[in-house]
Amino acid sequence: MRISVIGTGYVGLVSGVGFASVGHDVLCVDIDEEKVEMINRGEPPIYEKGLEELLGVLVTSGKLKATTDTARAVVKTDITFICVGTPSGEDGGQDLSYIEKAAEDVAEALAKKDDYHVVCVKSTVKPGTTDGLVLRALESSGKKVGDDFGLAMNPEFLREGIALKDFMEPDRVVIGALDKRSMEILAEVYKEFPAPKVYTDLRTAEMIKYVSNALLATKISFANEVSRICEETGIDVYDVMGGVGLDHRINRDFLNAGCGFGGSCFPKDVKALVKYAHELGMSSHLLDAVLEVNEEQPVHVIDMLERNMGSLEDKKVTVLGLAFKGGTDDIRETRALPMVKELVKRGSEVVGYDPEAMKNFSFVVDYIDYAGDLEEALEGADACIIQNDWQEFKELTSDDFAVMKNKIVLDGRRLLDPSKLDGVTYLGVGL
Ligand code: UGA
């Protein structure tokens, strides 16, 4: 099939590359000329494992191209995926302005197109957006849904860092459609993907995405709350969740206590679901608590360190991991930010280190020191906090910590085995 993808962020670019790699012809669209040029040179504008190699091959073979011209992309393809961002608005609800603009641009092109075209929303949007705002914008083309164009909603469940793998081997593919023909075309697009397909309506598809993220976030906040109870009782939350997670009805995944959840999805999507519930006149007690636990957790981690060190004033504290998780340079909603702020508030001298995210973090935080490598980061530190789960942090040994002034390690992601660390004061979340 000939596919156009609007937006070349994590979702858009990975989807474009994924679709092209199973044989579709893909045209990626972005308003940012620099990004478009990079993609056409085979250079991904974002860091994602395996993306550069695959993009290079697909660009060379002509299976994937990029353009700034939405109209041309729509006219030259059979289906357009809208993959633009839906950031949090000031009130916690979704800012749908990028979606609206993308739909308006597609409408302009639809007005000039004679053959049937499917428009599919992939961005995370609240229920009612695709058959509301998006449909209204598309109908401004003068074309009729069901006859001249089709409308679908196909949420994405990829995780940053392993996005390509998640895209190529999904647990399920959810396809919501307004008309039968769109449903069939989407089924064709995903023919090569070996996963259960859920065929449903637009609003259910939109809700499945929200509820999946909200439930995963709930598991994490649940684990974090239980971890605080465990810390007071000498029980290791990781042992507890190991036992709990063996129940297939519960499942062990996403029960890892840590510094809280960050990223561009969980905090934003839970807040948007809360807002949506309130708009409907409903309460959101459980989701409110999920967010509250998540706000408290980074401060709780700093409290834990302070309890063990007496005071944090004038102490050199190294924060290992600035991205919201390992394997990415993305710092959106990273728990490193509230932790760094809290440390600075309590008088610490903070050093930050991350294999990929330092540049991004330093744009937001210019009042701490940054280290060029792990050794420099740990050198002379009074304590270090592991905030995210980069592989290189998992490989840290007593030798690495030997350069610290006081070898206090607060493992915020429980990556290390304390029994293998000599001469180190090991503190673990939930331990
Ligand atoms: C999340 C979902 O996992 C994807 O399925 C979804 O497609 C995506 O959002 C999205 O909506 O686009 P992502 O934000 O990339 O993916 O990151 P996750 O790997 O899910 O991690 C989110 C946060 O939870 C991270 O801060 C991570 O450190 C934290 N986390 C995760 C925990 O604290 N404990 C866990 O057990 C798992």
Short mmCIF file of C-alpha atoms and ligand atoms in Angstrom, two decimals:
data_model
loop_
_atom_site.label_atom_id
_atom_site.label_comp_id
_atom_site.label_asym_id
_atom_site.label_seq_id
_atom_site.Cartn_x
_atom_site.Cartn_y
_atom_site.Cartn_z
CA MET A 1 0.00 0.00 0.00
CA ARG A 2 1.04 3.61 -0.37
CA ILE A 3 1.10 5.18 3.07
CA SER A 4 1.71 8.74 4.24
CA VAL A 5 2.54 9.49 7.85
CA ILE A 6 2.12 12.98 9.27
CA GLY A 7 4.53 13.78 12.08
CA THR A 8 7.98 12.25 12.37
CA GLY A 9 8.27 12.04 16.14
CA TYR A 10 8.73 8.70 17.90
CA VAL A 11 5.38 7.29 16.83
CA GLY A 12 5.37 8.68 13.29
CA LEU A 13 8.90 7.82 12.29
CA VAL A 14 8.87 4.37 13.85
CA SER A 15 5.51 3.60 12.22
CA GLY A 16 6.77 4.84 8.87
CA VAL A 17 9.90 2.72 9.09
CA GLY A 18 7.88 -0.26 10.32
CA PHE A 19 5.34 -0.04 7.50
CA ALA A 20 8.08 0.39 4.87
CA SER A 21 10.00 -2.57 6.23
CA VAL A 22 7.04 -4.91 5.59
CA GLY A 23 6.84 -3.70 1.99
CA HIS A 24 4.59 -0.63 1.96
CA ASP A 25 5.70 2.57 0.20
CA VAL A 26 5.94 5.29 2.81
CA LEU A 27 6.00 9.06 2.59
CA CYS A 28 6.73 10.78 5.90
CA VAL A 29 5.58 14.37 6.38
CA ASP A 30 6.89 16.97 8.78
CA ILE A 31 6.73 20.75 8.87
CA ASP A 32 10.34 20.85 10.08
CA GLU A 33 12.54 21.03 6.97
CA GLU A 34 15.65 20.05 8.85
CA LYS A 35 14.02 16.82 10.05
CA VAL A 36 12.81 16.04 6.54
CA GLU A 37 16.30 16.52 5.11
CA MET A 38 17.79 14.32 7.82
CA ILE A 39 15.31 11.53 7.11
CA ASN A 40 16.00 11.75 3.38
CA ARG A 41 19.70 11.34 4.18
CA GLY A 42 18.84 8.23 6.19
CA GLU A 43 19.54 9.93 9.55
CA PRO A 44 16.76 9.62 12.17
CA PRO A 45 16.16 12.90 14.04
CA ILE A 46 15.48 10.86 17.21
CA TYR A 47 17.51 8.20 18.98
CA GLU A 48 15.88 4.78 18.81
CA LYS A 49 17.62 1.43 18.83
CA GLY A 50 17.96 -0.09 15.35
CA LEU A 51 16.27 2.86 13.64
CA GLU A 52 19.31 4.32 11.92
CA GLU A 53 20.32 1.04 10.22
CA LEU A 54 16.80 0.29 9.01
CA LEU A 55 16.05 3.85 7.91
CA GLY A 56 19.28 3.90 5.89
CA VAL A 57 18.30 0.74 4.02
CA LEU A 58 14.74 1.93 3.35
CA VAL A 59 15.80 5.38 2.13
CA THR A 60 18.42 3.88 -0.17
CA SER A 61 15.93 1.43 -1.63
CA GLY A 62 13.35 4.23 -2.11
CA LYS A 63 10.73 2.55 0.13
CA LEU A 64 10.66 5.55 2.48
CA LYS A 65 10.89 9.23 1.66
CA ALA A 66 10.11 12.41 3.57
CA THR A 67 8.55 15.70 2.54
CA THR A 68 7.19 18.93 4.01
CA ASP A 69 4.34 18.90 1.49
CA THR A 70 1.23 17.37 3.12
CA ALA A 71 -0.96 17.83 0.03
CA ARG A 72 1.48 15.94 -2.20
CA ALA A 73 1.79 13.16 0.37
CA VAL A 74 -1.98 12.72 0.61
CA VAL A 75 -2.52 12.79 -3.13
CA LYS A 76 0.24 10.24 -3.75
CA THR A 77 -0.92 7.71 -1.15
CA ASP A 78 -3.93 5.53 -0.26
CA ILE A 79 -3.94 6.11 3.47
CA THR A 80 -2.65 8.83 5.80
CA PHE A 81 -1.74 8.20 9.42
CA ILE A 82 -1.88 11.26 11.66
CA CYS A 83 0.91 10.88 14.22
CA VAL A 84 1.36 14.39 15.60
CA GLY A 85 1.76 15.19 19.29
CA THR A 86 -1.11 15.67 21.74
CA PRO A 87 0.63 17.44 24.64
CA SER A 88 -1.06 18.32 27.94
CA GLY A 89 -2.90 21.61 27.85
CA GLU A 90 -2.68 23.98 30.83
CA ASP A 91 -5.72 22.38 32.50
CA GLY A 92 -4.35 18.80 32.20
CA GLY A 93 -6.60 18.10 29.22
CA GLN A 94 -5.24 17.47 25.74
CA ASP A 95 -3.97 20.18 23.46
CA LEU A 96 -5.48 19.01 20.18
CA SER A 97 -4.26 21.92 18.07
CA TYR A 98 -1.65 19.84 16.18
CA ILE A 99 -4.25 17.18 15.38
CA GLU A 100 -6.67 19.82 14.16
CA LYS A 101 -4.03 21.49 11.97
CA ALA A 102 -2.96 18.12 10.50
CA ALA A 103 -6.60 17.22 9.74
CA GLU A 104 -7.14 20.62 8.10
CA ASP A 105 -4.04 20.13 5.94
CA VAL A 106 -5.28 16.67 4.92
CA ALA A 107 -8.72 18.14 4.12
CA GLU A 108 -7.18 20.66 1.73
CA ALA A 109 -5.53 17.81 -0.14
CA LEU A 110 -8.67 15.65 -0.04
CA ALA A 111 -10.56 18.43 -1.80
CA LYS A 112 -8.23 17.94 -4.78
CA LYS A 113 -8.24 14.15 -4.73
CA ASP A 114 -10.69 12.05 -6.72
CA ASP A 115 -10.09 8.54 -5.39
CA TYR A 116 -11.03 7.16 -1.97
CA HIS A 117 -8.52 7.92 0.78
CA VAL A 118 -8.36 6.64 4.36
CA VAL A 119 -7.42 9.01 7.17
CA CYS A 120 -6.28 7.19 10.29
CA VAL A 121 -5.51 8.82 13.63
CA LYS A 122 -2.61 7.16 15.44
CA SER A 123 -1.95 9.89 18.00
CA THR A 124 -3.39 9.30 21.46
CA VAL A 125 -6.63 11.26 21.56
CA LYS A 126 -9.57 11.31 23.95
CA PRO A 127 -12.69 9.41 22.90
CA GLY A 128 -14.79 11.40 20.50
CA THR A 129 -11.87 13.26 18.90
CA THR A 130 -11.63 11.26 15.68
CA ASP A 131 -15.36 11.30 14.92
CA GLY A 132 -15.60 14.87 16.27
CA LEU A 133 -12.87 17.40 15.66
CA VAL A 134 -10.99 15.33 13.05
CA LEU A 135 -14.10 14.41 11.06
CA ARG A 136 -15.34 18.03 11.10
CA ALA A 137 -11.99 19.26 9.78
CA LEU A 138 -11.95 16.59 7.05
CA GLU A 139 -15.52 17.35 5.99
CA SER A 140 -14.50 20.96 5.35
CA SER A 141 -13.00 19.51 2.16
CA GLY A 142 -16.53 19.12 0.84
CA LYS A 143 -15.96 15.35 0.60
CA LYS A 144 -18.20 12.78 2.27
CA VAL A 145 -17.01 10.28 4.84
CA GLY A 146 -17.70 6.68 3.82
CA ASP A 147 -17.97 7.64 0.14
CA ASP A 148 -14.99 9.86 -0.69
CA PHE A 149 -12.81 9.15 2.31
CA GLY A 150 -12.65 6.73 5.18
CA LEU A 151 -11.94 7.37 8.85
CA ALA A 152 -10.04 5.11 11.24
CA MET A 153 -8.31 5.15 14.60
CA ASN A 154 -5.34 2.88 15.25
CA PRO A 155 -3.59 3.55 18.58
CA GLU A 156 0.08 2.79 19.02
CA PHE A 157 1.49 0.86 21.96
CA LEU A 158 5.21 1.20 21.36
CA ARG A 159 7.64 1.96 24.15
CA GLU A 160 10.52 4.32 23.55
CA GLY A 161 13.85 2.54 23.46
CA ILE A 162 12.33 -0.63 22.05
CA ALA A 163 9.88 1.09 19.79
CA LEU A 164 10.80 -0.75 16.60
CA LYS A 165 10.50 -4.14 18.24
CA ASP A 166 7.16 -3.18 19.82
CA PHE A 167 5.94 -1.94 16.44
CA MET A 168 7.01 -5.02 14.54
CA GLU A 169 5.88 -7.53 17.20
CA PRO A 170 2.83 -5.96 18.84
CA ASP A 171 0.76 -7.77 21.50
CA ARG A 172 -2.30 -6.66 19.55
CA VAL A 173 -3.31 -4.31 16.76
CA VAL A 174 -6.38 -2.21 17.55
CA ILE A 175 -8.28 -0.96 14.53
CA GLY A 176 -11.26 1.31 15.01
CA ALA A 177 -13.09 2.39 11.88
CA LEU A 178 -16.15 4.36 10.89
CA ASP A 179 -16.71 2.53 7.62
CA LYS A 180 -16.19 -1.02 6.34
CA ARG A 181 -13.85 -0.04 3.55
CA SER A 182 -11.42 1.70 5.95
CA MET A 183 -11.49 -1.36 8.20
CA GLU A 184 -10.53 -3.58 5.26
CA ILE A 185 -7.73 -1.25 4.15
CA LEU A 186 -6.31 -1.11 7.68
CA ALA A 187 -6.49 -4.92 7.88
CA GLU A 188 -4.46 -5.00 4.65
CA VAL A 189 -1.88 -2.56 6.05
CA TYR A 190 -1.35 -4.86 9.05
CA LYS A 191 -1.56 -8.14 7.13
CA GLU A 192 2.12 -8.95 7.78
CA PHE A 193 1.95 -8.31 11.53
CA PRO A 194 1.57 -11.52 13.50
CA ALA A 195 -0.69 -10.25 16.27
CA PRO A 196 -4.34 -10.55 17.35
CA LYS A 197 -6.39 -7.83 15.68
CA VAL A 198 -9.12 -6.00 17.57
CA TYR A 199 -11.70 -4.59 15.15
CA THR A 200 -13.87 -2.01 16.79
CA ASP A 201 -15.37 1.49 16.53
CA LEU A 202 -13.42 4.74 16.73
CA ARG A 203 -14.26 5.68 20.33
CA THR A 204 -13.51 2.24 21.72
CA ALA A 205 -10.13 2.27 19.95
CA GLU A 206 -9.37 5.68 21.46
CA MET A 207 -10.40 4.47 24.92
CA ILE A 208 -8.37 1.24 24.69
CA LYS A 209 -5.20 3.30 24.36
CA TYR A 210 -6.02 5.58 27.31
CA VAL A 211 -7.06 2.76 29.56
CA SER A 212 -3.98 0.67 28.72
CA ASN A 213 -1.66 3.49 29.73
CA ALA A 214 -3.71 4.38 32.79
CA LEU A 215 -3.69 0.78 34.01
CA LEU A 216 0.06 0.41 33.45
CA ALA A 217 0.63 3.67 35.35
CA THR A 218 -1.64 2.36 38.10
CA LYS A 219 0.48 -0.78 38.42
CA ILE A 220 3.60 1.36 38.86
CA SER A 221 2.07 3.68 41.47
CA PHE A 222 0.67 0.63 43.24
CA ALA A 223 4.16 -0.90 43.34
CA ASN A 224 5.61 2.39 44.60
CA GLU A 225 3.06 2.68 47.39
CA VAL A 226 3.62 -0.91 48.44
CA SER A 227 7.37 -0.31 48.29
CA ARG A 228 7.10 2.46 50.88
CA ILE A 229 5.24 0.10 53.21
CA CYS A 230 7.88 -2.56 52.61
CA GLU A 231 10.72 -0.14 53.41
CA GLU A 232 9.25 0.28 56.91
CA THR A 233 8.91 -3.42 57.51
CA GLY A 234 12.12 -5.02 56.27
CA ILE A 235 10.36 -6.73 53.39
CA ASP A 236 11.80 -6.39 49.89
CA VAL A 237 9.11 -5.17 47.48
CA TYR A 238 10.89 -6.89 44.59
CA ASP A 239 10.54 -10.26 46.35
CA VAL A 240 6.90 -9.45 47.04
CA MET A 241 6.15 -8.53 43.42
CA GLY A 242 8.06 -11.58 42.25
CA GLY A 243 5.57 -13.69 44.17
CA VAL A 244 2.54 -11.60 43.32
CA GLY A 245 3.36 -11.36 39.61
CA LEU A 246 3.38 -15.13 39.14
CA ASP A 247 -0.41 -15.00 39.27
CA HIS A 248 -1.25 -14.87 35.56
CA ARG A 249 -4.20 -12.63 36.33
CA ILE A 250 -1.79 -10.01 37.68
CA ASN A 251 1.44 -10.45 35.66
CA ARG A 252 4.88 -9.32 36.93
CA ASP A 253 5.44 -6.59 34.30
CA PHE A 254 5.27 -2.93 35.34
CA LEU A 255 5.33 -3.73 39.04
CA ASN A 256 8.88 -2.42 39.46
CA ALA A 257 9.05 0.16 42.22
CA GLY A 258 11.32 3.06 41.35
CA CYS A 259 11.40 6.85 41.19
CA GLY A 260 7.94 7.08 39.61
CA PHE A 261 6.80 7.02 36.02
CA GLY A 262 7.80 9.68 33.51
CA GLY A 263 7.82 10.04 29.75
CA SER A 264 5.59 11.65 27.22
CA CYS A 265 2.71 9.24 27.74
CA PHE A 266 1.80 7.98 31.21
CA PRO A 267 1.64 11.31 33.10
CA LYS A 268 -0.09 13.07 30.20
CA ASP A 269 -2.55 10.28 29.47
CA VAL A 270 -3.58 9.72 33.08
CA LYS A 271 -4.14 13.47 33.49
CA ALA A 272 -6.16 13.58 30.29
CA LEU A 273 -8.33 10.64 31.40
CA VAL A 274 -8.95 12.38 34.73
CA LYS A 275 -9.94 15.54 32.86
CA TYR A 276 -12.19 13.52 30.56
CA ALA A 277 -13.91 11.89 33.56
CA HIS A 278 -14.49 15.30 35.12
CA GLU A 279 -15.90 16.68 31.87
CA LEU A 280 -18.41 13.84 32.02
CA GLY A 281 -19.25 14.76 35.61
CA MET A 282 -17.54 11.66 36.99
CA SER A 283 -15.01 11.35 39.83
CA SER A 284 -11.54 9.88 39.38
CA HIS A 285 -10.41 8.83 42.88
CA LEU A 286 -8.14 6.00 41.80
CA LEU A 287 -6.46 7.91 38.97
CA ASP A 288 -6.00 10.95 41.24
CA ALA A 289 -4.14 8.71 43.68
CA VAL A 290 -2.02 7.24 40.87
CA LEU A 291 -0.82 10.75 40.02
CA GLU A 292 -0.37 11.74 43.66
CA VAL A 293 1.82 8.73 44.45
CA ASN A 294 3.84 9.55 41.34
CA GLU A 295 4.43 13.14 42.43
CA GLU A 296 5.49 12.01 45.91
CA GLN A 297 7.84 9.23 44.83
CA PRO A 298 10.86 11.31 43.67
CA VAL A 299 10.66 13.37 46.87
CA HIS A 300 10.37 10.16 48.86
CA VAL A 301 13.61 8.93 47.25
CA ILE A 302 15.40 12.12 48.28
CA ASP A 303 13.96 11.79 51.83
CA MET A 304 15.37 8.27 51.94
CA LEU A 305 18.83 9.56 51.07
CA GLU A 306 18.59 12.39 53.58
CA ARG A 307 17.53 10.03 56.36
CA ASN A 308 20.68 8.02 55.73
CA MET A 309 23.05 10.97 55.33
CA GLY A 310 21.77 13.26 58.07
CA SER A 311 21.74 16.34 55.90
CA LEU A 312 22.11 16.88 52.18
CA GLU A 313 23.45 20.38 52.57
CA ASP A 314 26.75 20.97 50.77
CA LYS A 315 26.90 17.31 49.82
CA LYS A 316 27.93 16.39 46.32
CA VAL A 317 25.17 14.15 44.99
CA THR A 318 25.43 12.49 41.58
CA VAL A 319 22.24 11.69 39.68
CA LEU A 320 22.84 8.86 37.24
CA GLY A 321 20.16 8.85 34.57
CA LEU A 322 18.47 12.02 33.38
CA ALA A 323 16.24 10.57 30.66
CA PHE A 324 12.81 9.35 31.86
CA LYS A 325 14.11 5.82 31.42
CA GLY A 326 17.18 4.10 29.99
CA GLY A 327 17.66 3.63 26.27
CA THR A 328 16.42 7.08 25.22
CA ASP A 329 17.46 10.74 25.14
CA ASP A 330 13.89 11.78 26.02
CA ILE A 331 13.58 13.84 29.19
CA ARG A 332 9.85 14.57 29.05
CA GLU A 333 8.36 14.28 32.58
CA THR A 334 11.59 12.64 33.72
CA ARG A 335 11.63 12.00 37.46
CA ALA A 336 15.22 13.29 37.41
CA LEU A 337 13.84 16.84 37.27
CA PRO A 338 11.87 16.86 40.56
CA MET A 339 14.73 14.93 42.17
CA VAL A 340 17.37 17.45 41.06
CA LYS A 341 15.13 20.35 42.14
CA GLU A 342 14.62 18.76 45.56
CA LEU A 343 18.35 18.14 46.00
CA VAL A 344 19.19 21.73 45.06
CA LYS A 345 16.47 22.97 47.45
CA ARG A 346 18.09 20.99 50.24
CA GLY A 347 21.49 22.55 49.50
CA SER A 348 23.23 19.78 47.58
CA GLU A 349 25.75 20.27 44.87
CA VAL A 350 24.35 18.14 42.04
CA VAL A 351 26.21 16.40 39.24
CA GLY A 352 24.16 14.86 36.43
CA TYR A 353 25.12 12.13 34.02
CA ASP A 354 23.27 10.24 31.29
CA PRO A 355 24.67 8.44 28.24
CA GLU A 356 22.26 10.18 25.82
CA ALA A 357 20.06 12.73 27.56
CA MET A 358 22.53 15.26 29.01
CA LYS A 359 22.17 17.76 26.21
CA ASN A 360 18.38 17.77 26.43
CA PHE A 361 18.42 17.97 30.22
CA SER A 362 20.93 20.83 30.25
CA PHE A 363 18.53 22.94 28.14
CA VAL A 364 16.07 22.74 31.04
CA VAL A 365 18.49 22.65 33.97
CA ASP A 366 21.52 24.91 33.67
CA TYR A 367 22.23 25.14 37.39
CA ILE A 368 23.90 21.77 38.01
CA ASP A 369 27.21 20.28 36.81
CA TYR A 370 27.34 17.64 34.12
CA ALA A 371 29.96 14.90 33.87
CA GLY A 372 31.55 13.66 30.66
CA ASP A 373 31.53 10.01 31.77
CA LEU A 374 30.59 7.75 34.63
CA GLU A 375 33.95 8.00 36.36
CA GLU A 376 33.91 11.78 36.32
CA ALA A 377 30.30 11.69 37.57
CA LEU A 378 31.17 9.55 40.60
CA GLU A 379 34.54 11.12 41.42
CA GLY A 380 34.46 12.67 44.89
CA ALA A 381 30.66 12.27 45.28
CA ASP A 382 29.11 11.95 48.73
CA ALA A 383 26.26 9.89 47.29
CA CYS A 384 24.82 8.78 44.02
CA ILE A 385 21.25 8.08 42.98
CA ILE A 386 20.46 5.78 40.09
CA GLN A 387 17.35 7.29 38.51
CA ASN A 388 16.93 5.27 35.32
CA ASP A 389 17.78 1.85 33.93
CA TRP A 390 20.54 2.29 31.35
CA GLN A 391 22.48 -0.91 30.73
CA GLU A 392 25.76 0.76 31.75
CA PHE A 393 24.32 1.47 35.22
CA LYS A 394 23.36 -2.21 35.58
CA GLU A 395 27.03 -3.08 35.04
CA LEU A 396 28.39 -0.83 37.81
CA THR A 397 30.67 -2.58 40.33
CA SER A 398 32.38 -1.70 43.62
CA ASP A 399 35.42 -0.62 41.56
CA ASP A 400 33.37 2.06 39.83
CA PHE A 401 32.09 3.38 43.15
CA ALA A 402 35.63 3.38 44.63
CA VAL A 403 36.23 6.93 43.31
CA MET A 404 33.40 8.32 45.47
CA LYS A 405 34.17 10.21 48.68
CA ASN A 406 31.39 8.44 50.56
CA LYS A 407 30.24 5.31 48.86
CA ILE A 408 26.50 5.74 49.37
CA VAL A 409 24.48 4.38 46.46
CA LEU A 410 20.72 4.85 46.32
CA ASP A 411 19.48 2.48 43.68
CA GLY A 412 16.24 4.07 42.47
CA ARG A 413 15.61 1.34 39.92
CA ARG A 414 16.99 -1.68 41.82
CA LEU A 415 19.50 -2.50 39.10
CA LEU A 416 22.35 -3.70 41.30
CA ASP A 417 22.88 -6.77 43.44
CA PRO A 418 24.00 -5.43 46.85
CA SER A 419 25.59 -8.79 47.76
CA LYS A 420 28.16 -8.15 45.02
CA LEU A 421 29.07 -4.66 46.21
CA ASP A 422 31.94 -4.36 48.70
CA GLY A 423 32.46 -1.28 50.81
CA VAL A 424 29.34 0.39 49.49
CA THR A 425 26.39 1.58 51.57
CA TYR A 426 23.55 0.34 49.40
CA LEU A 427 20.06 1.79 49.69
CA GLY A 428 17.36 0.46 47.40
CA VAL A 429 13.85 1.68 46.73
CA GLY A 430 11.44 -0.74 48.34
CA LEU A 431 14.18 -2.47 50.32
C1 UGA B 1 4.40 3.83 27.42
C2 UGA B 1 3.71 2.46 27.27
O1 UGA B 1 4.48 1.45 27.92
C3 UGA B 1 3.55 2.09 25.78
O2 UGA B 1 2.82 0.88 25.68
C4 UGA B 1 2.78 3.22 25.10
O3 UGA B 1 2.65 2.98 23.71
C5 UGA B 1 3.52 4.52 25.27
O4 UGA B 1 3.65 4.80 26.68
C6 UGA B 1 2.74 5.61 24.59
O5 UGA B 1 1.63 5.88 25.02
O6 UGA B 1 3.16 6.06 23.53
P1 UGA B 1 6.92 4.70 27.31
O7 UGA B 1 6.37 6.01 27.81
O8 UGA B 1 7.87 4.71 26.18
O9 UGA B 1 5.72 3.72 26.90
O10 UGA B 1 7.71 4.09 28.53
P2 UGA B 1 7.58 2.84 29.51
O11 UGA B 1 8.65 1.88 29.19
O12 UGA B 1 6.22 2.32 29.56
O13 UGA B 1 7.94 3.53 30.88
C7 UGA B 1 7.18 4.63 31.40
C8 UGA B 1 7.71 5.05 32.74
O14 UGA B 1 7.37 4.08 33.72
C9 UGA B 1 9.23 5.20 32.80
O15 UGA B 1 9.53 6.35 33.56
C10 UGA B 1 9.67 3.95 33.51
O16 UGA B 1 10.88 4.12 34.18
C11 UGA B 1 8.53 3.72 34.47
N1 UGA B 1 8.36 2.34 34.92
C12 UGA B 1 8.04 1.36 34.05
C13 UGA B 1 8.47 2.04 36.27
O17 UGA B 1 8.75 2.92 37.11
N2 UGA B 1 8.28 0.76 36.69
C14 UGA B 1 7.96 -0.24 35.83
O18 UGA B 1 7.75 -1.38 36.28
C15 UGA B 1 7.85 0.07 34.47
#
